[in-house]
Short mmCIF file of C-alpha atoms in Angstrom, two decimals:
data_model
loop_
_atom_site.label_atom_id
_atom_site.label_comp_id
_atom_site.label_asym_id
_atom_site.label_seq_id
_atom_site.Cartn_x
_atom_site.Cartn_y
_atom_site.Cartn_z
CA MET A 208 0.00 0.00 0.00
CA GLY A 209 1.25 3.48 -0.77
CA ASP A 210 2.33 6.12 1.73
CA VAL A 211 -0.43 7.66 3.81
CA ARG A 212 0.65 11.12 4.92
CA VAL A 213 -1.26 12.07 8.00
CA SER A 214 -1.12 14.38 10.94
CA GLY A 215 -2.29 11.24 12.41
CA THR A 216 -4.12 9.33 14.98
CA ILE A 217 -5.61 5.85 14.85
CA LEU A 218 -8.32 4.92 17.33
CA VAL A 219 -8.68 1.35 18.62
CA LEU A 220 -11.69 -0.09 20.39
CA MET A 221 -11.77 -3.22 22.50
CA VAL A 222 -14.78 -5.17 23.66
CA SER A 223 -15.43 -7.32 26.72
CA TYR A 224 -18.17 -9.68 27.83
CA CYS A 225 -20.62 -9.98 30.71
CA SER A 226 -21.79 -12.78 32.97
CA GLY A 227 -25.19 -12.90 34.63
CA SER A 228 -23.60 -13.42 38.04
CA ILE A 229 -20.77 -10.92 37.65
CA ILE A 230 -20.81 -7.55 39.37
CA CYS A 231 -20.29 -4.65 36.93
CA ASP A 232 -20.07 -0.98 37.78
CA LYS A 233 -22.94 1.33 37.06
CA VAL A 234 -22.35 4.00 34.45
CA ASP A 235 -22.87 7.66 35.34
CA VAL A 236 -25.42 8.94 32.84
CA ALA A 237 -23.84 12.41 33.00
CA GLU A 238 -20.60 11.00 31.57
CA ILE A 239 -22.19 9.54 28.45
CA GLU A 240 -21.17 11.39 25.30
CA GLY A 241 -22.88 10.72 22.01
CA ASP A 242 -26.28 9.52 20.89
CA VAL A 243 -28.02 6.58 22.55
CA ILE A 244 -30.66 4.19 21.34
CA SER A 245 -32.36 1.71 23.66
CA VAL A 246 -33.54 -1.60 22.25
CA CYS A 247 -36.10 -3.23 24.53
CA TYR A 248 -35.73 -6.99 24.78
CA ASN A 249 -39.51 -7.48 24.67
CA GLN A 250 -40.72 -5.18 21.94
CA GLY A 251 -40.18 -4.42 18.28
CA SER A 252 -37.17 -2.78 16.65
CA LYS A 253 -35.28 0.50 16.54
CA GLU A 254 -33.60 2.31 13.68
CA ILE A 255 -30.50 4.47 13.57
CA LYS A 256 -29.98 6.88 10.69
CA CYS A 257 -27.22 9.29 9.66
CA LEU A 258 -27.02 11.94 6.95
CA ARG A 259 -25.94 11.01 3.43
CA ASN A 260 -22.29 11.89 3.90
CA GLU A 261 -21.98 10.26 7.35
CA SER A 262 -21.26 6.79 8.72
CA LEU A 263 -22.36 5.18 11.98
CA GLN A 264 -19.68 4.63 14.59
CA VAL A 265 -20.67 2.37 17.50
CA LYS A 266 -18.88 3.58 20.62
CA GLN A 267 -20.16 1.53 23.56
CA PHE A 268 -22.68 -1.07 24.69
CA LEU A 269 -24.66 -0.76 27.92
CA GLN A 270 -27.37 -2.74 29.72
CA LYS A 271 -30.33 -0.88 31.22
CA ALA A 272 -32.13 -2.14 34.34
CA HIS A 273 -35.26 -0.71 35.97
CA VAL A 274 -35.28 0.36 39.61
CA SER A 275 -38.48 0.47 41.63
CA LYS A 276 -39.50 3.61 43.51
CA ASP A 277 -39.50 1.85 46.88
CA GLY A 278 -35.97 0.51 46.37
CA ASP A 279 -37.10 -3.10 46.26
CA ASP A 280 -35.93 -4.36 42.88
CA ARG A 281 -38.26 -7.32 43.12
CA ASN A 282 -41.03 -4.84 42.31
CA ALA A 283 -39.29 -3.57 39.17
CA ASP A 284 -40.75 -5.15 36.04
CA TYR A 285 -37.82 -6.05 33.77
CA ARG A 286 -40.31 -6.88 30.99
CA SER A 287 -41.47 -3.27 30.77
CA CYS A 288 -40.22 -1.26 27.79
CA VAL A 289 -41.10 2.04 29.49
CA GLU A 290 -37.87 3.89 30.30
CA LYS A 291 -37.64 5.98 33.48
CA PHE A 292 -35.30 8.62 34.87
CA ASN A 293 -33.92 6.32 37.59
CA ASP A 294 -33.07 3.39 35.31
CA GLU A 295 -29.54 2.13 35.88
CA LEU A 296 -26.94 1.56 33.16
CA TYR A 297 -24.16 -1.04 33.27
CA ASP A 298 -21.09 -1.21 31.05
CA VAL A 299 -21.18 -4.37 28.95
CA GLY A 300 -17.44 -4.12 28.37
CA GLU A 301 -16.63 -4.38 32.05
CA CYS A 302 -19.14 -7.18 32.53
CA LEU A 303 -17.42 -9.13 29.78
CA LEU A 304 -14.00 -8.63 31.29
CA ASN A 305 -15.23 -10.09 34.58
CA ALA A 306 -17.30 -12.91 33.11
CA SER A 307 -16.25 -16.50 33.63
CA GLY A 308 -19.23 -18.30 32.10
CA VAL A 309 -18.85 -19.42 28.48
CA HIS A 310 -22.57 -19.04 27.81
CA GLN A 311 -22.62 -15.43 29.00
CA LYS A 312 -19.55 -14.51 26.97
CA MET A 313 -20.93 -16.09 23.83
CA ALA A 314 -24.28 -14.35 24.27
CA TYR A 315 -22.72 -10.92 24.63
CA GLN A 316 -20.28 -11.50 21.83
CA ALA A 317 -23.03 -12.60 19.45
CA ALA A 318 -25.15 -9.53 20.24
CA ILE A 319 -22.22 -7.15 19.82
CA MET A 320 -21.23 -8.77 16.52
CA GLU A 321 -24.81 -8.46 15.28
CA VAL A 322 -25.01 -4.75 16.10
CA LEU A 323 -21.64 -4.04 14.48
CA GLU A 324 -22.50 -6.09 11.41
CA GLU A 325 -25.80 -4.28 10.98
CA CYS A 326 -24.71 -0.73 11.82
CA SER A 327 -20.95 -0.07 11.82
CA GLN A 328 -19.82 2.18 8.95
CA LYS A 329 -23.37 2.21 7.57
CA ARG A 330 -25.59 5.20 7.05
CA TYR A 331 -28.73 3.42 8.28
CA CYS A 332 -29.56 0.27 10.23
CA ILE A 333 -32.39 -1.47 12.07
CA LEU A 334 -31.83 -3.35 15.33
CA GLU A 335 -34.33 -6.14 15.99
CA SER A 336 -35.22 -7.45 19.43
CA ASP A 337 -37.49 -10.36 18.55
CA THR A 338 -36.79 -13.88 19.77
CA SER A 339 -34.77 -14.73 16.65
CA SER A 340 -32.19 -11.98 17.31
CA THR A 341 -29.05 -12.34 19.41
CA ILE A 342 -29.96 -9.06 21.14
CA HIS A 343 -32.98 -10.81 22.68
CA GLY A 344 -30.60 -13.38 24.16
CA LEU A 345 -29.18 -10.80 26.60
CA LYS A 346 -32.40 -10.40 28.59
CA ASP A 347 -31.53 -13.13 31.10
CA LEU A 348 -27.98 -11.96 31.87
CA ARG A 349 -28.30 -10.28 35.24
CA VAL A 350 -26.35 -7.14 36.16
CA GLY A 351 -25.26 -5.28 39.29
CA GLU A 352 -24.75 -6.33 42.88
CA ARG A 353 -28.44 -7.22 43.21
CA LYS A 354 -28.32 -9.26 39.97
CA LYS A 355 -31.15 -7.43 38.26
CA ARG A 356 -32.55 -8.62 34.96
CA PRO A 357 -31.99 -5.91 32.33
CA SER A 358 -34.77 -4.50 30.16
CA HIS A 359 -32.82 -2.92 27.30
CA LEU A 360 -29.58 -3.00 25.36
CA VAL A 361 -28.33 0.57 24.99
CA VAL A 362 -26.10 1.34 22.00
CA LEU A 363 -24.00 4.48 22.30
CA HIS A 364 -23.14 5.78 18.83
CA GLN A 365 -22.41 8.82 16.73
CA CYS A 366 -22.50 9.80 13.07
CA VAL A 367 -19.11 10.77 11.68
CA LYS A 368 -18.29 12.50 8.41
CA GLU A 369 -16.11 10.02 6.62
CA GLN A 370 -14.89 12.52 4.06
CA VAL A 371 -11.83 12.34 1.85
CA PRO A 372 -9.02 11.65 2.26
CA SER A 373 -9.74 7.97 2.86
CA VAL A 374 -7.70 4.88 2.05
CA MET A 375 -8.63 1.29 1.24
CA LEU A 376 -6.27 -1.07 3.03
CA CYS A 377 -3.91 -2.82 0.58
CA ASP A 378 -4.67 -0.21 -2.08
CA SER A 379 -1.59 1.49 -3.61
CA LYS A 380 -2.57 5.12 -3.09
CA THR A 381 -1.20 8.09 -1.16
CA LYS A 382 -3.43 10.42 0.86
CA THR A 383 -2.58 13.55 2.84
CA GLY A 384 -4.60 15.26 5.57
CA LYS A 385 -5.12 15.96 9.25
CA GLU A 386 -7.59 13.10 9.41
CA VAL A 387 -7.51 9.97 7.24
CA TYR A 388 -9.84 6.97 7.40
CA ILE A 389 -8.63 3.48 6.50
CA SER A 390 -11.07 0.72 5.56
CA SER A 391 -10.87 -2.86 4.33
CA ASN A 392 -12.39 -4.49 1.26
CA ARG A 393 -12.66 -8.28 1.33
CA LEU A 394 -12.84 -8.54 -2.47
CA LYS A 395 -9.60 -6.60 -2.94
CA MET A 396 -7.88 -8.58 -0.21
CA SER A 397 -8.93 -11.87 -1.78
CA SER A 398 -7.12 -10.90 -4.97
CA LEU A 399 -3.80 -10.17 -3.25
CA GLU A 400 -0.79 -11.99 -4.63
CA THR A 401 1.02 -11.64 -1.30
CA SER A 402 -0.12 -12.44 2.23
CA ASN A 403 0.50 -8.97 3.65
CA CYS A 404 0.27 -5.28 2.87
CA THR A 405 1.75 -2.23 4.57
CA CYS A 406 0.75 1.42 4.96
CA THR A 407 3.49 3.92 5.74
CA VAL A 408 2.38 6.93 7.78
CA SER A 409 4.49 10.07 8.10
CA GLY A 410 3.71 13.31 9.86
CA ALA A 411 3.36 14.77 13.32
CA VAL A 412 2.46 12.98 16.55
CA SER A 413 -0.28 10.49 15.66
CA ARG A 414 -3.33 9.19 17.46
CA VAL A 415 -4.59 5.90 16.11
CA THR A 416 -8.20 4.77 16.67
CA LEU A 417 -9.57 1.40 15.62
CA LEU A 418 -13.22 2.29 15.10
CA ASP A 419 -14.23 -1.27 14.28
CA VAL A 420 -11.73 -4.09 13.82
CA ARG A 421 -13.05 -7.64 13.48
CA LEU A 422 -10.27 -9.93 12.34
CA GLY A 423 -12.33 -13.13 12.25
CA ASN A 424 -11.80 -16.44 14.00
CA SER A 425 -8.30 -17.30 12.75
CA HIS A 426 -5.17 -16.51 14.75
CA VAL A 427 -3.16 -16.26 11.51
CA THR A 428 -4.78 -12.90 10.71
CA THR A 429 -2.87 -10.07 12.41
CA LEU A 430 -2.75 -6.29 12.35
CA SER A 431 0.43 -4.58 13.60
CA ILE A 432 1.50 -1.00 14.17
CA ARG A 433 5.26 -0.47 14.14
CA ASP A 434 7.55 2.48 14.57
CA LYS A 435 11.15 2.29 13.33
CA THR A 436 12.37 0.22 16.27
CA ARG A 437 9.55 -2.03 17.53
CA LYS A 438 5.98 -3.20 17.39
CA VAL A 439 3.86 -0.60 19.12
CA TYR A 440 0.64 -2.59 19.04
CA THR A 441 -0.43 -5.96 17.61
CA ILE A 442 -3.83 -7.65 17.53
CA GLN A 443 -4.86 -10.93 15.97
CA GLY A 444 -8.00 -12.84 15.12
CA GLY A 445 -9.39 -15.74 17.08
CA ASP A 446 -12.80 -16.48 18.56
CA GLN A 447 -14.30 -13.65 16.50
CA ALA A 448 -12.35 -11.08 18.52
CA VAL A 449 -13.65 -7.50 18.32
CA HIS A 450 -11.56 -4.39 18.89
CA PHE A 451 -12.99 -0.89 19.06
CA MET A 452 -12.55 2.51 20.72
CA LYS A 453 -9.01 2.03 22.00
CA GLU A 454 -6.61 4.87 21.32
CA ILE A 455 -2.91 4.53 20.57
CA TYR A 456 -0.49 7.46 20.50
CA ILE A 457 2.66 7.33 18.38
CA SER A 458 5.36 9.99 18.67
CA GLN A 459 7.61 8.76 15.86
CA PRO A 460 7.62 10.94 12.71
CA GLU A 461 7.13 7.82 10.59
CA TRP A 462 5.49 4.48 11.32
CA SER A 463 3.83 1.61 9.51
CA LEU A 464 0.61 -0.36 9.64
CA GLN A 465 0.94 -3.98 8.50
CA MET A 466 -1.82 -6.46 7.74
CA ASP A 467 -1.04 -10.18 7.48
CA VAL A 468 -3.81 -12.19 5.85
CA ILE A 469 -4.51 -15.56 4.26
CA ARG A 470 -7.17 -15.67 1.56
CA ASP A 471 -9.21 -18.29 3.41
CA TYR A 472 -9.16 -16.18 6.62
CA LEU A 473 -9.82 -12.60 5.57
CA PRO A 474 -10.79 -10.07 8.26
CA ASP A 475 -14.50 -9.31 8.63
CA LYS A 476 -13.98 -5.58 9.04
CA ILE A 477 -11.18 -3.05 9.45
CA TRP A 478 -12.15 0.58 9.97
CA MET A 479 -9.80 3.03 11.62
CA ARG A 480 -9.06 6.73 11.85
CA LEU A 481 -5.65 8.44 11.80
CA GLU A 482 -5.37 11.96 13.17
CA GLY A 483 -2.45 14.37 13.34
CA ASN A 484 -1.41 17.90 14.15
CA TYR A 485 -1.06 19.43 10.71
#
C-alpha cells in the first residue's frame, strides 16, 4: 500500500463480555457522550440513521435495568419497555472482562457482533429485538450487585463525516490530511498476490483509533502497528475477537501499519481513523 501522509491518529476499540452473576459498575449517565438508542428486549425494533455523507460509529454497549421507587428491585418489572429517569446503566465491556461463564460470553459476543455487522460504517440500520435476534438473548444476563434482569440493550453511537481523504487497506494510493480513514475491502484482499500489505504513515504525533476491527476467527490474521524500532501494538483474530474505541499514541515521525492475511481467513472488518497535528 502506498504512503499515507497524515497528521495522524488511529483509534482502537476493544470489547469485553458480561456474565449474569458478575458484578459490573454502574455507568454515570452524565458521563455519556454521544447519541443513545435503547432496544427493549420485549418489543419491536429501533432504527439508527445518519445523513448522506456520514457513517455510523458504534462507541459503547450498555445494559439498562429498571429500579423500583421503593428501592425493592423485586417490584421492578424487567419486561417493561417504558424507560424511566432512575433506570440504571451497566457497562457491557466491564461485565465481559469479569465474566467466567462461556454461555454469557458467547451471548454478549453474538449480540455485539450483530449490532456491528448491521450498523458499523453504515448510514442506516435497524436493530431487531425479537426472539430470533441475538440481542434478545441478553435479557436473562443479570447485572449489578443485586443481579437485576436488564430490560434494554443501549447502543451508544455517533454519526461521523467520513470525508476524503480515505484509504482502502492494501490499495496502492497516497493520501494527505489531518484526518484519514482506512477501511478494508474483502474482495480486494482476496485478490492479493502476497499475504500482507503495509501502509506507511508520516507526519506529526499520531493518534490511532480502531473504530471497528473484526479480524475473524483465525489466529493467523494479524494487524500490527510499528515504529522504526519495535511493534507498538499488535492484535490478531481468534474467537471472533472484536476491537474498538481504544486509542494509541505514536510519537515517531514515521510508522507503519501492517496487515497479514490468508485468503481463506480474511478479516471481517477493518475501519480506523488516523489523526495528526497538521
